[in-house]
mmCIF file of C-alpha atoms in Angstrom:
data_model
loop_
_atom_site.group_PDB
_atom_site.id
_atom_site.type_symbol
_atom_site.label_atom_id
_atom_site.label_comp_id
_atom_site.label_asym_id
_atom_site.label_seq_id
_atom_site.Cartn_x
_atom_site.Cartn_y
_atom_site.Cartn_z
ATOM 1 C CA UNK Z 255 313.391 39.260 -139.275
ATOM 2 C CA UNK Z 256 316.387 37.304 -138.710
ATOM 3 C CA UNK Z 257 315.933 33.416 -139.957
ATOM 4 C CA UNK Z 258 317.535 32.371 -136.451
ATOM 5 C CA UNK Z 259 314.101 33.490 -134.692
ATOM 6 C CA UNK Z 260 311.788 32.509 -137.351
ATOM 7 C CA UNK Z 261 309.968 29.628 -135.230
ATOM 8 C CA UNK Z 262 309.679 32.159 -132.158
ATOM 9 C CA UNK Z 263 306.615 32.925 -134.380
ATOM 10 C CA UNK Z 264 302.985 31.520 -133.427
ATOM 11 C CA UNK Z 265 303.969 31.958 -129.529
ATOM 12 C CA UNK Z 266 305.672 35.599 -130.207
ATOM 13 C CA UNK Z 267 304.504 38.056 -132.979
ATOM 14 C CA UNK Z 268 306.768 39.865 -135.587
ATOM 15 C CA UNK Z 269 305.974 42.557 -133.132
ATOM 16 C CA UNK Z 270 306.966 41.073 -130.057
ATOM 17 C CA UNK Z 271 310.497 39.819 -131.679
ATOM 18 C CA UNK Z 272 311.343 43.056 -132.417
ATOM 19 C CA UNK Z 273 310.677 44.371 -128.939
ATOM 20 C CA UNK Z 274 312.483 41.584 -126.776
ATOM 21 C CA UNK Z 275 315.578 43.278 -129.142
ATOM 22 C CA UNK Z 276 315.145 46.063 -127.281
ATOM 23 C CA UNK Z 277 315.097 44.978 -123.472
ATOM 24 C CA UNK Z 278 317.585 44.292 -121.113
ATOM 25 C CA UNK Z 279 317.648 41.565 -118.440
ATOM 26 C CA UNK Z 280 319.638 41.424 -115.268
ATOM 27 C CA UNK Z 281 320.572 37.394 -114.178
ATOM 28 C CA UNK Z 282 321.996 37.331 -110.921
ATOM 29 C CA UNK Z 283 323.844 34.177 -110.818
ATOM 30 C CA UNK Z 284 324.928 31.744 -113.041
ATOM 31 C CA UNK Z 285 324.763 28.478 -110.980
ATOM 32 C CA UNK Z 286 321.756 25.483 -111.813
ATOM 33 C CA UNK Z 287 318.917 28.221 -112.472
ATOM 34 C CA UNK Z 288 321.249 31.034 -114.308
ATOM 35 C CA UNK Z 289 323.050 28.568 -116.633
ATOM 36 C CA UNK Z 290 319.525 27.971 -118.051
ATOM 37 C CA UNK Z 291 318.110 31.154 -117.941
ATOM 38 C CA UNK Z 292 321.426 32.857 -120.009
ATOM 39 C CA UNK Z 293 320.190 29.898 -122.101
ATOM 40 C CA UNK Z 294 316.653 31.184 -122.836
ATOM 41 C CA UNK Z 295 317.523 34.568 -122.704
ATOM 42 C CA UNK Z 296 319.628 33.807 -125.686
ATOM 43 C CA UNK Z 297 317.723 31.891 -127.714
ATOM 44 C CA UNK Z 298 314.947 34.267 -126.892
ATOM 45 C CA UNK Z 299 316.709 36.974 -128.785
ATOM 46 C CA UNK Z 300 316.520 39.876 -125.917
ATOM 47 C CA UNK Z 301 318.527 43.110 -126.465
ATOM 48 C CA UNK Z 302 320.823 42.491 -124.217
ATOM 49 C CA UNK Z 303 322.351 40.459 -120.509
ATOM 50 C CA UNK Z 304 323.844 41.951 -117.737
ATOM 51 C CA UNK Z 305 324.786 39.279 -115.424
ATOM 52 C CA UNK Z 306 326.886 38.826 -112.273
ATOM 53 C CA UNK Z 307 328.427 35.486 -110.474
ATOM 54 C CA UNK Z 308 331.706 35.487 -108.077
ATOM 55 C CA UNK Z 309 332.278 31.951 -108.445
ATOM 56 C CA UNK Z 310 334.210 29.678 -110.262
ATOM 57 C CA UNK Z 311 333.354 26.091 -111.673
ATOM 58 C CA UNK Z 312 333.823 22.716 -108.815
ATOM 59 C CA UNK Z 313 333.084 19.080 -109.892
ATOM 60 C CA UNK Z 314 329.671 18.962 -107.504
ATOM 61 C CA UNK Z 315 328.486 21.748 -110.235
ATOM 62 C CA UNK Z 316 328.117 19.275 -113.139
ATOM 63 C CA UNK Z 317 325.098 17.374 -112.269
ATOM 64 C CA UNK Z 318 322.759 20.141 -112.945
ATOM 65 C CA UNK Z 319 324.620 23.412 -114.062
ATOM 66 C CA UNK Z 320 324.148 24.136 -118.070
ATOM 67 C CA UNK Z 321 327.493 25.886 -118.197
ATOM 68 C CA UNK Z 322 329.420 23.543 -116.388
ATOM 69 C CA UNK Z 323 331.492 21.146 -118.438
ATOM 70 C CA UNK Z 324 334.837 19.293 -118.135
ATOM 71 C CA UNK Z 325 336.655 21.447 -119.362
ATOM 72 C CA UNK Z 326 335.446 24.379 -117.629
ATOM 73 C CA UNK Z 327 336.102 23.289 -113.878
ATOM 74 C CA UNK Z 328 338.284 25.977 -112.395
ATOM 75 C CA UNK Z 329 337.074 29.131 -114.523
ATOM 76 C CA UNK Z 330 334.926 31.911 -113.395
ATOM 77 C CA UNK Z 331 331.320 30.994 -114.323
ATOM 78 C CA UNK Z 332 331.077 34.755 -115.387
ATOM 79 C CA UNK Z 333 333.538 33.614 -118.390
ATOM 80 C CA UNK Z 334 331.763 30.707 -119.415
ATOM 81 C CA UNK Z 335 328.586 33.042 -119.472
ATOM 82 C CA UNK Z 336 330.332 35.205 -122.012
ATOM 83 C CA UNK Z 337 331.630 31.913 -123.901
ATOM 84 C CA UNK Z 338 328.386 30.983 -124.616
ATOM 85 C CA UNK Z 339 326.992 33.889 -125.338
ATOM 86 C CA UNK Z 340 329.374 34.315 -128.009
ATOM 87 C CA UNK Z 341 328.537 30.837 -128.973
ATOM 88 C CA UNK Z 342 324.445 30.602 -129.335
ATOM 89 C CA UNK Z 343 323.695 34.267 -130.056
ATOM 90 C CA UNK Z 344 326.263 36.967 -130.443
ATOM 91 C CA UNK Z 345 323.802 39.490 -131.201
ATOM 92 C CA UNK Z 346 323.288 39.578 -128.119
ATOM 93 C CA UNK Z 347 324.952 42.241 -126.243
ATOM 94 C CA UNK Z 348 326.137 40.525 -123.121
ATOM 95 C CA UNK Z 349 327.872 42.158 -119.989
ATOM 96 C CA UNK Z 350 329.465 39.650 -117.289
ATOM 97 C CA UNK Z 351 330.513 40.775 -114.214
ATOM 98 C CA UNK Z 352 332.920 38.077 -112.559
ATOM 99 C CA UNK Z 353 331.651 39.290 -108.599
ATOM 100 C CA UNK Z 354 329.102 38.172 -106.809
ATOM 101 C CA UNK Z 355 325.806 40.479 -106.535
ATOM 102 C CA UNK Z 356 326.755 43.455 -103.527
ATOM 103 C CA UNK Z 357 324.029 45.925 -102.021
ATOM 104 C CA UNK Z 358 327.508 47.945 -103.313
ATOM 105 C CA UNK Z 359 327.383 47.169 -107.236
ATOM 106 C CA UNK Z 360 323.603 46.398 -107.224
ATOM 107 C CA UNK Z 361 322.315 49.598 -108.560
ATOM 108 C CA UNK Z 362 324.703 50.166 -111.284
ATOM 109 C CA UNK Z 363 324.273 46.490 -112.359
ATOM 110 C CA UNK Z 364 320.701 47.205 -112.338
ATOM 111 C CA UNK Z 365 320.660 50.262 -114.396
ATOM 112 C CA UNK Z 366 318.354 50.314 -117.573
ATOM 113 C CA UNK Z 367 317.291 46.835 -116.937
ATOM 114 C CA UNK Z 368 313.866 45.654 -117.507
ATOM 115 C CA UNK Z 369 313.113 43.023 -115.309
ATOM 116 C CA UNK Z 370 315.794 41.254 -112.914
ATOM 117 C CA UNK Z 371 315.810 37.072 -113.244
ATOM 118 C CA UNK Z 372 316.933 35.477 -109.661
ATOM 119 C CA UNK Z 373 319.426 32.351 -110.290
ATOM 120 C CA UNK Z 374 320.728 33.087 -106.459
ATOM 121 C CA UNK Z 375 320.994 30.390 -104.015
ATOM 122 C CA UNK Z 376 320.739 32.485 -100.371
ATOM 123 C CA UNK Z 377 318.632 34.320 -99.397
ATOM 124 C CA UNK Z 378 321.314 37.362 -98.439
ATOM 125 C CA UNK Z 379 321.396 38.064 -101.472
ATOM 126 C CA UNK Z 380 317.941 37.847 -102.349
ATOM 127 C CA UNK Z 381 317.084 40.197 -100.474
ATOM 128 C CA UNK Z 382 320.021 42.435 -102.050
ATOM 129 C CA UNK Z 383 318.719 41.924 -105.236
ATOM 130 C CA UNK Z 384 315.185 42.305 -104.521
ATOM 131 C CA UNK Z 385 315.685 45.814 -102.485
ATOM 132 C CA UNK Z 386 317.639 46.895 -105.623
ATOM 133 C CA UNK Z 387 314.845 46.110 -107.627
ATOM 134 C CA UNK Z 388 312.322 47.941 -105.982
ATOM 135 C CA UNK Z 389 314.714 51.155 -106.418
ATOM 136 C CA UNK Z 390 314.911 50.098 -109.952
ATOM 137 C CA UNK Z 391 311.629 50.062 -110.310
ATOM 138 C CA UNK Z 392 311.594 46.635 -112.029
ATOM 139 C CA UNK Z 393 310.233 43.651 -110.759
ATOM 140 C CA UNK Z 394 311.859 40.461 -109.930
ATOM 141 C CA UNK Z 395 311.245 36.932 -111.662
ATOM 142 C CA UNK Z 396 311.874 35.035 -108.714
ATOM 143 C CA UNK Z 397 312.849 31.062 -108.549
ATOM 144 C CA UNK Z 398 314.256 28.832 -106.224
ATOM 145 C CA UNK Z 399 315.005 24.980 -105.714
ATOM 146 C CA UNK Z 400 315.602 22.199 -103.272
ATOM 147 C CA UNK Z 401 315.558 18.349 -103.279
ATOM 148 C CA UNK Z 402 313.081 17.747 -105.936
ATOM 149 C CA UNK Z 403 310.607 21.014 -105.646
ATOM 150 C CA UNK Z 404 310.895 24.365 -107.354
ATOM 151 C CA UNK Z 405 309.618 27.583 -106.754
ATOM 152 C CA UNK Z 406 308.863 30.378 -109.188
ATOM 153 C CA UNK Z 407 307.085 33.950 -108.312
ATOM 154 C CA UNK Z 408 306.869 37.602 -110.229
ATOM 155 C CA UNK Z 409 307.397 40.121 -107.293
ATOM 156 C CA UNK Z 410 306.568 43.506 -108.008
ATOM 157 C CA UNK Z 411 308.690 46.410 -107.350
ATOM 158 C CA UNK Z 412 308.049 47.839 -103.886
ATOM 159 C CA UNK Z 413 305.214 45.230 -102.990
ATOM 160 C CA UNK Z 414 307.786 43.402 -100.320
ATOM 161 C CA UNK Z 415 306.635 40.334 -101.252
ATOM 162 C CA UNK Z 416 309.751 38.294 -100.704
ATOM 163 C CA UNK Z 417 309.043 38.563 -97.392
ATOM 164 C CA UNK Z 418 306.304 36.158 -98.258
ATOM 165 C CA UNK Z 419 308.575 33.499 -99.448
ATOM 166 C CA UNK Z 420 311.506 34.200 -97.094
ATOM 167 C CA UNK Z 421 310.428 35.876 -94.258
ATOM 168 C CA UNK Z 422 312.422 37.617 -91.713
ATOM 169 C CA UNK Z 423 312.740 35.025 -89.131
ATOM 170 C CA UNK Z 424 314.811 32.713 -91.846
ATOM 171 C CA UNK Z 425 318.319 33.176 -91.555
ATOM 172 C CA UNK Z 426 320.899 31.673 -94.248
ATOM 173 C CA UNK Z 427 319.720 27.990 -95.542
ATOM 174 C CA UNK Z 428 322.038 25.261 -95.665
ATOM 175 C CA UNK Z 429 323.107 23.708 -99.045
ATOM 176 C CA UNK Z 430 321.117 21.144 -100.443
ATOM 177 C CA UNK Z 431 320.795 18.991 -103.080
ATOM 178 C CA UNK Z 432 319.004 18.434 -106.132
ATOM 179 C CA UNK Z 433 318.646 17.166 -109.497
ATOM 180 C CA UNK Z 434 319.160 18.072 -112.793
ATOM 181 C CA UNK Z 435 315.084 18.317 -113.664
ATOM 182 C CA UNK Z 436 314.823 20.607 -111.134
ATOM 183 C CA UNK Z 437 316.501 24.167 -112.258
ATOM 184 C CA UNK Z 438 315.751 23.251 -115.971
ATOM 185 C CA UNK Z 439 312.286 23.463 -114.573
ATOM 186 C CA UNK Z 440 312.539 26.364 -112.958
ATOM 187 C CA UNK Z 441 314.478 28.626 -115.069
ATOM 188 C CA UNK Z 442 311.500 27.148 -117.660
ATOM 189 C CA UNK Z 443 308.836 28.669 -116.059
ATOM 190 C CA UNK Z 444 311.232 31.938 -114.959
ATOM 191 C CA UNK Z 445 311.938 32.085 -118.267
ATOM 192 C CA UNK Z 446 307.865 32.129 -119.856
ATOM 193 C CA UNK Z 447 307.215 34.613 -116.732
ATOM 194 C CA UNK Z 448 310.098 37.238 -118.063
ATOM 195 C CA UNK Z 449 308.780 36.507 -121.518
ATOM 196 C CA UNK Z 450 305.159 37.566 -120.849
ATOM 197 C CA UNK Z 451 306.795 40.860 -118.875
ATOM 198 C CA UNK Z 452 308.957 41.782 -121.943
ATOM 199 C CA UNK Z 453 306.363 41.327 -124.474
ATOM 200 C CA UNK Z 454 303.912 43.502 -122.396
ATOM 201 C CA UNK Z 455 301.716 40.571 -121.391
ATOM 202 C CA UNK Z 456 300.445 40.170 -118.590
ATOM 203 C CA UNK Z 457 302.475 37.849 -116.374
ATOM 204 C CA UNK Z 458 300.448 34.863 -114.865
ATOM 205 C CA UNK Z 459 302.416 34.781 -111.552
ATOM 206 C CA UNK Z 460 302.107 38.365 -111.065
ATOM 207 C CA UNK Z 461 302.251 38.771 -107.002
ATOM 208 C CA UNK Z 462 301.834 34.640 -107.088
ATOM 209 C CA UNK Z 463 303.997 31.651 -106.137
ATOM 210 C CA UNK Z 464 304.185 28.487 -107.864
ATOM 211 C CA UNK Z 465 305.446 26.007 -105.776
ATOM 212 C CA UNK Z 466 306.199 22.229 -107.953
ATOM 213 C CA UNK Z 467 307.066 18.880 -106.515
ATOM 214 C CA UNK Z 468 308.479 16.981 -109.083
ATOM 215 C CA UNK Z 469 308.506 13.556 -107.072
ATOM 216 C CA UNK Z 470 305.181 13.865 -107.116
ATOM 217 C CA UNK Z 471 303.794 15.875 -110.088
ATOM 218 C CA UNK Z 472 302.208 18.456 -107.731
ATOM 219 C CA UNK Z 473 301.856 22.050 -108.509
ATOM 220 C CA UNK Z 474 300.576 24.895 -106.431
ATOM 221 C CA UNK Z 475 299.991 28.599 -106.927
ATOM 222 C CA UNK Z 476 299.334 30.884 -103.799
ATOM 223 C CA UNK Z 477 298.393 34.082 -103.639
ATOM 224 C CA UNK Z 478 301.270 36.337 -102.228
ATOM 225 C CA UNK I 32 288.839 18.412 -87.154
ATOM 226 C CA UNK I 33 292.267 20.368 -88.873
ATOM 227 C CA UNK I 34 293.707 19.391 -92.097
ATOM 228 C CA UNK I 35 297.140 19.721 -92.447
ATOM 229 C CA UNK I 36 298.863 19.685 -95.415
ATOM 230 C CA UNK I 37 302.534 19.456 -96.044
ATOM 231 C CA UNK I 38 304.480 19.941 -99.030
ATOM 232 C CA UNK I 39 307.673 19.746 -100.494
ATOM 233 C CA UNK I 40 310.818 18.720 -97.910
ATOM 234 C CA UNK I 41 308.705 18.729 -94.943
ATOM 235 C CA UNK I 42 306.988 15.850 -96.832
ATOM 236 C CA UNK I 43 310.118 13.699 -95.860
ATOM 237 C CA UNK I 44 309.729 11.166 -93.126
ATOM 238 C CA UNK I 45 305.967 12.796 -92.872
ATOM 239 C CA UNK I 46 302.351 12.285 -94.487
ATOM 240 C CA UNK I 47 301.395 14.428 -97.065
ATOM 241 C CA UNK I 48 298.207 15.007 -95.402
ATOM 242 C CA UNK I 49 297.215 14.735 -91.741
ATOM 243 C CA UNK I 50 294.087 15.031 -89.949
ATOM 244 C CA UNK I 51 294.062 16.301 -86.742
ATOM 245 C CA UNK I 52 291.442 16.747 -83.641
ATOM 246 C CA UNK I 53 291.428 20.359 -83.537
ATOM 247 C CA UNK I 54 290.481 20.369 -79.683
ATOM 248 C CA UNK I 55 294.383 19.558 -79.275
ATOM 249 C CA UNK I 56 295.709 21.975 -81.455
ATOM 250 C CA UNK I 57 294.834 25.427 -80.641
ATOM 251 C CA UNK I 58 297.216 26.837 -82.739
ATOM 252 C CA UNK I 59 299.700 26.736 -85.596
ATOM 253 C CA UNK I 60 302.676 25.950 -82.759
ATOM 254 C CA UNK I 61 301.110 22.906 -81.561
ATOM 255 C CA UNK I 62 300.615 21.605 -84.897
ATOM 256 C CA UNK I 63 304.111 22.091 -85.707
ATOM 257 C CA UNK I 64 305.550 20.690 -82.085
ATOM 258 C CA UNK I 65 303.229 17.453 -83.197
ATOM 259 C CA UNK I 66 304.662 17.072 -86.279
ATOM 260 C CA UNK I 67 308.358 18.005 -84.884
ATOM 261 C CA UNK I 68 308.868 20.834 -87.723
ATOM 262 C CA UNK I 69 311.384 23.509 -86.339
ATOM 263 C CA UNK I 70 309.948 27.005 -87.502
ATOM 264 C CA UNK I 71 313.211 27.316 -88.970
ATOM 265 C CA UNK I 72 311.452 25.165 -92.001
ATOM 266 C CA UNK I 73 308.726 26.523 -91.840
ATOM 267 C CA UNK I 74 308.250 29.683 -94.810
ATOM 268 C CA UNK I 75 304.923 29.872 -95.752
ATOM 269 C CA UNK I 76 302.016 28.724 -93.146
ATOM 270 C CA UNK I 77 298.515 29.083 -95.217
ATOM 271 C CA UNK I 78 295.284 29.217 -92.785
ATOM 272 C CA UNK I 79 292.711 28.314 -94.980
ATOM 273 C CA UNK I 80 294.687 30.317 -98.369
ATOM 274 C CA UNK I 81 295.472 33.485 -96.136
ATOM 275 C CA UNK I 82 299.146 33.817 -94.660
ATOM 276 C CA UNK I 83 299.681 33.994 -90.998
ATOM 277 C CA UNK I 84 301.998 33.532 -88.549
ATOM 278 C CA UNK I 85 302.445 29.647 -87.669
ATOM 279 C CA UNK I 86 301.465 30.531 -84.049
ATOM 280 C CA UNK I 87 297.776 31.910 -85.346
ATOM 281 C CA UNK I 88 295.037 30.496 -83.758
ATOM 282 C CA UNK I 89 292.997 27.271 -85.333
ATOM 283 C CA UNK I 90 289.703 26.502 -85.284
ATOM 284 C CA UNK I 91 287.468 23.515 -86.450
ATOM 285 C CA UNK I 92 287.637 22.914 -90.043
ATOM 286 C CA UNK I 93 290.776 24.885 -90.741
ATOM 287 C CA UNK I 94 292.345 24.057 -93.973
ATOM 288 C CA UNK I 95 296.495 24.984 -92.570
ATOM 289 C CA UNK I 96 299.478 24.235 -95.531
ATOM 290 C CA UNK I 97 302.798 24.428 -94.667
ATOM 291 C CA UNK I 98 305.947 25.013 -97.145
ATOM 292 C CA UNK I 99 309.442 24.985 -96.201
ATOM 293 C CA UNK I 100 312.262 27.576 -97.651
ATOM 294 C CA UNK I 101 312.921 26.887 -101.343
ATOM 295 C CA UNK I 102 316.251 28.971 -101.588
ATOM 296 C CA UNK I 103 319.075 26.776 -103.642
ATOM 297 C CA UNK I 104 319.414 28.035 -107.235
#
């Protein structure tokens, strides 16, 4: 085993290790949630990213987006995906794609992936993402933020349930703030929920939400 | 009597918790009007733990939770 993954043990056994090397992860953004989750997926040590974001870096990024720096404002957040990538864990095999998520290029982004991580922030795309995973076959570790709460839920392929969270009668939300706590949250618990699925464990918010209010220290789980 | 509970954004300007005569609120709608919550914010309406619609009927002792969307990222 490689020394850089040696205190993944305890949590993750010699067996496990070796089997996140062989999975592959689709991150659909790469805004507050998908900065962090490219993060864990990294450190994590899975086979290999595909991930996909149109946009490029703006100043009201920095307060809570792991990839956004000074000197990135301007660039394609797909590039600074691949920059540090290269930086924390070039083993693994990392595939950006510098468009936004399309019901168009969904399928072949989707292709051999495991499990699909959502860093989106409308639900348009959502909904993209989670129709492609239900032809993929793969479920979708769903999370989402506002203000101070977070949401997190493991929707399984061809059970509909984001209609749960988002249903029909919501059209596009409008922007909204939030704070740096929040997606580091959020991609936390995103993160331990695509970590259970990888390893073959069962995932605790299988067909569940959690729903966290971190002004208040609240947490919630309903069924879906 | 209803209890209503509200979480997340819809906790802003509001009670967390409200209880409510439940010969006034017949359904999910009127609870909502009363509480001035467009069904626009409203994503998930629980009646006691099982989704419904927000305009499902209420009944004494109802346990109704509301969540808004949750969509940035």
């Amino acid at each position: 085993m490689e020394e850089r993954y040696l205190r993944n043990l305890g949590p993750l056994t010699e067996a496990e290790q070796a089997l996140l090397a062989s999975k592959t992860v689709f991150l659909a953004g790469l805004g507050g949630l998908g900065g962090h989750l490219l993060e864990h997926m990294l450190r994590l040590g899975v086979g290999a990213i595909v991930t996909a974001d149109g946009d490029r870096f703006t100043p009201s990024n920095l307060n809570r987006q792991l990839l956004a720096t000074e000197d990135a404002m301007g660039q394609p957040k797909a590039q600074a995906a691949a920059e540090r990538a290269a930086a924390v864990n070039p083993s693994v095999r990392v595939t950006v794609v510098s468009t936004p998520l399309t019901a168009r290029n969904r399928d072949a982004l989707l292709a051999g992936c495991d499990l699909a991580l959502d860093g989106l922030d409308n639900l348009e795309a959502r909904r993209i993402l989670a129709a492609g995973c239900d032809r993929a076959g793969i479920p979708l570790v769903h999370g989402g933020i506002r203000d101070w709460c977070a949401q997190v839920a493991v929707i399984p392929p061809g059970s509909g349930l984001l209609d749960r969270i988002y249903p029909p009668h919501l059209s596009e939300l409008s922007p909204s703030g939030t704070v740096s706590p929040v997606p580091a949250w959020c991609a936390a618990v995103q993160a331990a929920q695509a970590l259970c699925l990888l390893c073959g464990r069962p995932a605790p918010l299988w067909g569940k939400l959690l729903a966290a209010d971190l002004l208040y220290g609240e947490q919630e789980i309903l069924p879906l | 009597m209803l209890e209503v509970r509200l979480f997340a954004t819809l906790r802003q300007g509001r009670e967390k918790v409200y209880h409510l005569d439940a010969a006034g609120f017949p359904d999910g709608t009127a609870v909502l009007d009363h509480l001035h919550i467009p069904k626009e914010e409203v994503a998930i309406f629980l009646r006691n733990g099982f989704h419904r619609p927000t305009d499902t009927a209420l009944a004494d002792g109802d346990i109704v939770a509301i969540f808004p969307p949750t969509g940035g990222g």
